[in-house]
CSV table of C-alpha atoms in Angstrom, one decimal:
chain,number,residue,atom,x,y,z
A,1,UNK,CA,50.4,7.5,-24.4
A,2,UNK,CA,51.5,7.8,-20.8
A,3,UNK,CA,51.4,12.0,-21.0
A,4,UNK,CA,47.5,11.7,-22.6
A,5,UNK,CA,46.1,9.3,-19.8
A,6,UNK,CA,47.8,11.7,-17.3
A,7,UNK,CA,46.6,14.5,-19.1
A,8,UNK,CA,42.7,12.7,-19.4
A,9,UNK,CA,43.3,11.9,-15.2
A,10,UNK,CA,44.0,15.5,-14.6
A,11,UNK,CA,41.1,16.5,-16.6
A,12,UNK,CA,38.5,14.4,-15.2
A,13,UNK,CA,40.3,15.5,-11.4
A,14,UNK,CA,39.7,19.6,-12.3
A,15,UNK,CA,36.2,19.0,-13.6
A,16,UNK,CA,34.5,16.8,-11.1
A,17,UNK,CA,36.3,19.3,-8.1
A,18,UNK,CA,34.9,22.0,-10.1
A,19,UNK,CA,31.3,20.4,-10.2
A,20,UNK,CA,31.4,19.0,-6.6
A,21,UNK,CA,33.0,21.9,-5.1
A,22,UNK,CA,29.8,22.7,-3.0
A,23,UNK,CA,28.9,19.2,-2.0
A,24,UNK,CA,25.5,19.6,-0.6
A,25,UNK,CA,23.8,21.3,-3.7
A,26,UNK,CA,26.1,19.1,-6.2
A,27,UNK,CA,24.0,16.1,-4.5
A,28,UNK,CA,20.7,17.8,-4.5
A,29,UNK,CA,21.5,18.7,-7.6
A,30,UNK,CA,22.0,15.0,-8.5
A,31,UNK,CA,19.0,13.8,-6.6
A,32,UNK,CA,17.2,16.4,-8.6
A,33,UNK,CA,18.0,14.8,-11.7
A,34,UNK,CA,17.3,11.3,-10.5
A,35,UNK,CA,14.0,12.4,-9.1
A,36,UNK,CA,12.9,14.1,-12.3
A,37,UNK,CA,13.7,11.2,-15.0
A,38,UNK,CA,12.2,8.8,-12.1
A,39,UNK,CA,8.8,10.0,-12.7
A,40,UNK,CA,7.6,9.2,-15.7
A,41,UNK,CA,9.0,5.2,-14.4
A,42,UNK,CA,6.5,5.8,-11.6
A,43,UNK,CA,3.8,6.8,-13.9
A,44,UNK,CA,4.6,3.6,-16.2
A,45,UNK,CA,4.4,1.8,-13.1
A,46,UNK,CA,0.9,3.2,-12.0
A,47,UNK,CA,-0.7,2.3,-15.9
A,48,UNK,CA,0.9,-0.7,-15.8
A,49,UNK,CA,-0.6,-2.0,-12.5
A,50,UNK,CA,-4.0,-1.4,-14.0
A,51,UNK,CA,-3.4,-2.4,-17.8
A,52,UNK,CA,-1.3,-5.1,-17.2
A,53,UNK,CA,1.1,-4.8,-19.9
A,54,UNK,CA,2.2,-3.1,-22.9
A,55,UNK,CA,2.2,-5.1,-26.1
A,56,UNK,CA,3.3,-8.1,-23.7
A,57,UNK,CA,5.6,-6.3,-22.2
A,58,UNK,CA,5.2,-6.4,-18.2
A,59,UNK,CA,6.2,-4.2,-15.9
A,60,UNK,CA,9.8,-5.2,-15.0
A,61,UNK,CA,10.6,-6.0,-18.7
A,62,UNK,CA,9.8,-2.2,-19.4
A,63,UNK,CA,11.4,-1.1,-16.5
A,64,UNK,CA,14.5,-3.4,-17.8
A,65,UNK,CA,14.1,-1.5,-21.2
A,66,UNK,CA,14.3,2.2,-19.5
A,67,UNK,CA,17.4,0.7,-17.3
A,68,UNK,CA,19.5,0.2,-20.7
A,69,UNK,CA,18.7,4.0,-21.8
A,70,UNK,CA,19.2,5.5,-18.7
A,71,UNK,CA,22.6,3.9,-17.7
A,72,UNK,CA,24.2,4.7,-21.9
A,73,UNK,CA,23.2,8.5,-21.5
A,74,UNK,CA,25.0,8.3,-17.7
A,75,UNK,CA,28.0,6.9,-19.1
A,76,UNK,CA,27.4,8.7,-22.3
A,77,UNK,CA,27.7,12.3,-20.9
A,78,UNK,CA,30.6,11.9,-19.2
A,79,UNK,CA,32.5,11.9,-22.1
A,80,UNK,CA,30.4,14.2,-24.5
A,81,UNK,CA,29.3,17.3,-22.1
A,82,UNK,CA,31.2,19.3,-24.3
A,83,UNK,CA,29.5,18.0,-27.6
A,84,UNK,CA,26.1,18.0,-26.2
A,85,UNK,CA,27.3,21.9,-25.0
A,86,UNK,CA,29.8,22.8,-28.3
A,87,UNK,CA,27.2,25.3,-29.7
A,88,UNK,CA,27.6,27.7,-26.8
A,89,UNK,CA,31.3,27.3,-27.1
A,90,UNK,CA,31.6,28.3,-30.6
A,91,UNK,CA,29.1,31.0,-30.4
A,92,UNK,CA,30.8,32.4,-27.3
A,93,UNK,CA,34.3,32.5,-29.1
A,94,UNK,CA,35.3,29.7,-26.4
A,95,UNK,CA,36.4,27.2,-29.3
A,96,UNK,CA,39.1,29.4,-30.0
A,97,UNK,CA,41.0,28.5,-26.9
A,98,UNK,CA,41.1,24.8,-27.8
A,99,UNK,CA,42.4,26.0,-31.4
A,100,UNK,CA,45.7,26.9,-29.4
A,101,UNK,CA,46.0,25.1,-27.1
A,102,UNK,CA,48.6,21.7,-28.5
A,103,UNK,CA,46.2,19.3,-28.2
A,104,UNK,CA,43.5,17.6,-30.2
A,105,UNK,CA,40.4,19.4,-30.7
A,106,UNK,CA,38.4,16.5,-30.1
A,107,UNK,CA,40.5,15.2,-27.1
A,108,UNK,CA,40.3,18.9,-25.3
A,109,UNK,CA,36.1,19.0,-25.9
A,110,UNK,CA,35.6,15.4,-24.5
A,111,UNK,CA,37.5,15.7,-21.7
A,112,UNK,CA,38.0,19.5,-20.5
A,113,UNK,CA,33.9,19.2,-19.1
A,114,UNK,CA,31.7,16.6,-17.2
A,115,UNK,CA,28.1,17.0,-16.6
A,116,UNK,CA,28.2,14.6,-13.4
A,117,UNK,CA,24.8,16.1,-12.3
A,118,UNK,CA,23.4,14.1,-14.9
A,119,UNK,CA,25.6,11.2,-15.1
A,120,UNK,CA,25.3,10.9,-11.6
A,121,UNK,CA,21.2,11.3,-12.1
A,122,UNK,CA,20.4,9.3,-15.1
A,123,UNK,CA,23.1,6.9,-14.4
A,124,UNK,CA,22.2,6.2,-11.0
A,125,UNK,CA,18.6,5.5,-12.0
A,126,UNK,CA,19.8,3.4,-14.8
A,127,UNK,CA,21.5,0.9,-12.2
A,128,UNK,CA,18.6,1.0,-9.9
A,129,UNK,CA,16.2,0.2,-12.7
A,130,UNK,CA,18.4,-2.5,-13.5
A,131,UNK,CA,18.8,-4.3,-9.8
A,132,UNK,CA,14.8,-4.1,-9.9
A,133,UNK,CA,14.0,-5.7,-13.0
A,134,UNK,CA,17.4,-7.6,-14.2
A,135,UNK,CA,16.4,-10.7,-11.7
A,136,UNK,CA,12.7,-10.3,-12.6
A,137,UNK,CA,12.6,-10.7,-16.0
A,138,UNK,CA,14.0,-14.0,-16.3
A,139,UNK,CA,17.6,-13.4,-18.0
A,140,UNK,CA,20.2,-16.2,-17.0
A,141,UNK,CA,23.5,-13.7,-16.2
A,142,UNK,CA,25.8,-16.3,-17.7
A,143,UNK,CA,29.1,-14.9,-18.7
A,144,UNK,CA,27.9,-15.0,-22.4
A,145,UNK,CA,25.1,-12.8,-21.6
A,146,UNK,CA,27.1,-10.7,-19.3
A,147,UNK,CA,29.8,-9.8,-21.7
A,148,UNK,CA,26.7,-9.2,-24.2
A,149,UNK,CA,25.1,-7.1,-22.0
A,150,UNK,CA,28.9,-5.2,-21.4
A,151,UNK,CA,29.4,-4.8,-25.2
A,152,UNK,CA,25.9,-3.1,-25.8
A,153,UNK,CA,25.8,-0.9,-23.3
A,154,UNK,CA,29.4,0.4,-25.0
A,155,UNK,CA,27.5,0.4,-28.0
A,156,UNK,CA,24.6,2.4,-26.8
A,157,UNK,CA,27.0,4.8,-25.6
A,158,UNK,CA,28.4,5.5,-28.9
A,159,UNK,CA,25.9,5.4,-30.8
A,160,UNK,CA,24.7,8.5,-28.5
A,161,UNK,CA,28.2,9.9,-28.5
A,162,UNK,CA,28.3,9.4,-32.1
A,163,UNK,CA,24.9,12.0,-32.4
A,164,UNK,CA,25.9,14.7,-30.3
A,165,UNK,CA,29.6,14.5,-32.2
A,166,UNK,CA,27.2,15.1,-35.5
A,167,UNK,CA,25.4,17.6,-34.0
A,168,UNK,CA,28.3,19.6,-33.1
A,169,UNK,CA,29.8,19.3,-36.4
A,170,UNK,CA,27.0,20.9,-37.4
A,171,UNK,CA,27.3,23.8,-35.4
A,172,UNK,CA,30.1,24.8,-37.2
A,173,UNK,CA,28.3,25.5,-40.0
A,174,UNK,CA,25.0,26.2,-38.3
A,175,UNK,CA,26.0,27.8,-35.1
A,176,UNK,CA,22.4,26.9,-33.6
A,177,UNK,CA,21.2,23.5,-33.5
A,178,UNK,CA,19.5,23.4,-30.5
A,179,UNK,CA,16.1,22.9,-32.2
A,180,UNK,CA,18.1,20.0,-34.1
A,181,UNK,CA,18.8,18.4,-31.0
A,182,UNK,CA,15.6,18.9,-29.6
A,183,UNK,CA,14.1,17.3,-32.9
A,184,UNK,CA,16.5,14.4,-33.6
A,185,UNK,CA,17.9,13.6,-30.1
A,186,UNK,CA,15.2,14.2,-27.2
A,187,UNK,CA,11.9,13.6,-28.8
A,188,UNK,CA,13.1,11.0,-30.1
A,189,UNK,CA,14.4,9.8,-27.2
A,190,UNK,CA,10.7,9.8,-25.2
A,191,UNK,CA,9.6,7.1,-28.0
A,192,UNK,CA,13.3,4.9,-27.0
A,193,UNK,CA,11.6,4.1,-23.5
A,194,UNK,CA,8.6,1.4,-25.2
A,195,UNK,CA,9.2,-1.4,-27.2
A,196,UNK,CA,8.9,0.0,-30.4
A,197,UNK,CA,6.4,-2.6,-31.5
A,198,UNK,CA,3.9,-0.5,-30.3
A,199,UNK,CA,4.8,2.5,-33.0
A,200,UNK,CA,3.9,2.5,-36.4
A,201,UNK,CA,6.2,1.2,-39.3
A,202,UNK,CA,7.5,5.2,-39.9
A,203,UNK,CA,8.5,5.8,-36.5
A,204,UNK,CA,10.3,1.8,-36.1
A,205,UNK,CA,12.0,2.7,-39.5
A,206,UNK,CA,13.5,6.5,-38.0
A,207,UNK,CA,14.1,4.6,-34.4
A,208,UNK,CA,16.6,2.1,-36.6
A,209,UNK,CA,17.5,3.4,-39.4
A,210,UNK,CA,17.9,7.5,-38.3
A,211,UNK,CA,17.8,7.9,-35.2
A,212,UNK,CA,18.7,4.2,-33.9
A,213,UNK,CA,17.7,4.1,-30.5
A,214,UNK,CA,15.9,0.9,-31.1
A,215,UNK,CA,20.1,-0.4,-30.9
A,216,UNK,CA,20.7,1.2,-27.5
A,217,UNK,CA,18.0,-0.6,-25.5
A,218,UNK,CA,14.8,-2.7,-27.7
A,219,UNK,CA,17.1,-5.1,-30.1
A,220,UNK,CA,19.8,-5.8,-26.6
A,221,UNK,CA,16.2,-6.8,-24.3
A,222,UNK,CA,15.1,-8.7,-27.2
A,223,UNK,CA,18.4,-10.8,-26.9
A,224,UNK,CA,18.5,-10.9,-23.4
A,225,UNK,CA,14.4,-11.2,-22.8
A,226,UNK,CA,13.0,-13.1,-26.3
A,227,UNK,CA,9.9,-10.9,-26.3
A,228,UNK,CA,7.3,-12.5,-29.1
A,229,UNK,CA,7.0,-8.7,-30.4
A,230,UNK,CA,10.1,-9.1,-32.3
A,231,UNK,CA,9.3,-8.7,-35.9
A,232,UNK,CA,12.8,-8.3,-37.4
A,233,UNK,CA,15.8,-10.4,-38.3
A,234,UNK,CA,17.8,-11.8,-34.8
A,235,UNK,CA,20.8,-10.2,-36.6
A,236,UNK,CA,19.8,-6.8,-35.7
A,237,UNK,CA,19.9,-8.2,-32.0
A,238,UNK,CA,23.7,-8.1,-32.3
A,239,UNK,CA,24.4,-5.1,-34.2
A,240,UNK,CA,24.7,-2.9,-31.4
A,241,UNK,CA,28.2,-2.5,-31.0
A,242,UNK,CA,29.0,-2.0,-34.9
A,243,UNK,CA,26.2,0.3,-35.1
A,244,UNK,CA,28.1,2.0,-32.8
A,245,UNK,CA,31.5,2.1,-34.1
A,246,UNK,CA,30.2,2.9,-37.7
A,247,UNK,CA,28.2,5.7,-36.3
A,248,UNK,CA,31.2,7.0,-34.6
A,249,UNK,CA,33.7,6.6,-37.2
A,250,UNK,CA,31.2,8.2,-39.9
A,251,UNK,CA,30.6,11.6,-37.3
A,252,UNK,CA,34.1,11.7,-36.6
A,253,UNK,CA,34.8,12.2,-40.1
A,254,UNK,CA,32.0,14.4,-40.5
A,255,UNK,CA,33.4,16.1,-37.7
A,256,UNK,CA,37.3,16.9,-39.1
A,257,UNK,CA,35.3,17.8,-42.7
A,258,UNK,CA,33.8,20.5,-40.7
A,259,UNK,CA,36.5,21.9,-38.4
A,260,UNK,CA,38.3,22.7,-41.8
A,261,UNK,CA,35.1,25.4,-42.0
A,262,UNK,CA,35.4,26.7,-38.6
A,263,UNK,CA,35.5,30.8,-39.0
A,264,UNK,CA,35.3,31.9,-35.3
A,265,UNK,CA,32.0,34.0,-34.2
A,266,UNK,CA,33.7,36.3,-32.1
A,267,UNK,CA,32.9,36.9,-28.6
């Protein structure tokens, strides 16, 4: 154990040198990031000051919503770069190295690569979206609700995790998934910022029971904020964290079914 957290240290040491070697552009780069996820907030902010709210959801609340989906996929892509990224390495031969190395295939992707551009970017909006709403929106941080808040925002990264780990699985077999990803992960994603109340039954059924997003950041506000929007069981409020486990356990599996598959592509 005390050679693979030195070995995870050393990793996460080579990567974010490797990332931040030219400090300037690595925090334009950064800002960049920040900037361009920002706006479409600003827009919110801009309709809402004329509409009010959305399906009783003010400003802040919304804003509290974004800050949950923000800060998961800035945690989040710290540890899955390389799963988010795995169909360029198998394509390019790449995967081949990890294949020799003695490691675990899994441990090598998840920690040989960082995106801290965008961890840095959507994570840092996500905790500014969360100091401007968190003490708007009513919430009493009690430690019940902070550990709550804690536990979900480790679920949200999972459940996240546990899509890109499918995803790359699937490359195996698929070698191109990007049109996958854009399908299942990133459109989907634009509906993950509004309370899903607002959506049709079809789309609240994908956003919970496909492509849960509704578990990374609607069911945790509707614990934490008690919305009157909230249409399902309170159960679902505090599923986050198994969702996430299950997910994860089911595309890790997934994931060691495929690698017995794996035929390289050559370079």
């Amino acid at each position: 154990m005390k050679d693979i957290l030195h070995l995870m240290c050393m990793y996460t040491k080579t990567t974010a040198k490797a990332w931040f070697q030219y400090r300037v552009d690595a925090v334009l780069k950064s800002l960049a990031v920040f900037l361009r996820e920002a706006t479409g907030i600003i827009v919110i902010w801009f309709t809402l000051m004329k509409f009010d709210s959305i399906n009783g959801w003010n400003i802040y609340e919304m804003v509290f919503l974004f800050s949950l989906l923000f800060l998961t996929y800035g945690i989040m892509i710290i540890f899955f770069t390389g799963l988010r990224d795995f169909g360029n390495t198998v394509r390019s031969g790449n995967f081949d190295r990890f294949i020799l190395r003695p490691r675990g295939l899994l441990f090598q992707i998840i920690f040989v690569n960082s995106d801290w551009f965008a961890a840095l970017g959507h994570g840092g909006l996500g905790i500014t979206l969360f100091l401007l709403s968190a003490w708007r929106v009513g919430i009493h941080w009690n430690l019940t609700n902070a550990l709550y808040y804690i536990f979900t925002i480790a679920g949200g990264v999972l459940i996240q995790g546990a899509v890109f780990l499918t995803l790359a699985a699937l490359n195996i077999f698929m070698l191109q998934t990007n049109s996958l990803k854009e399908l299942l992960y990133w459109n989907m994603r634009k509906f993950a910022g509004y309370p899903i109340s607002i959506f049709n039954k079809v789309i609240q059924i994908i956003m919970i029971y496909v492509m849960p997003f509704a578990f990374v950041n609607y069911f945790p506000a509707q614990f934490l904020l008690r919305k009157s929007d909230m249409s399902y069981s309170e159960i679902y409020m505090y599923l986050t964290p198994v969702v996430g486990i299950v997910m994860y356990l089911a595309a890790y599996l997934f994931w060691r079914f495929g690698i017995r598959f794996y035929k390289s592509s050559g370079n």
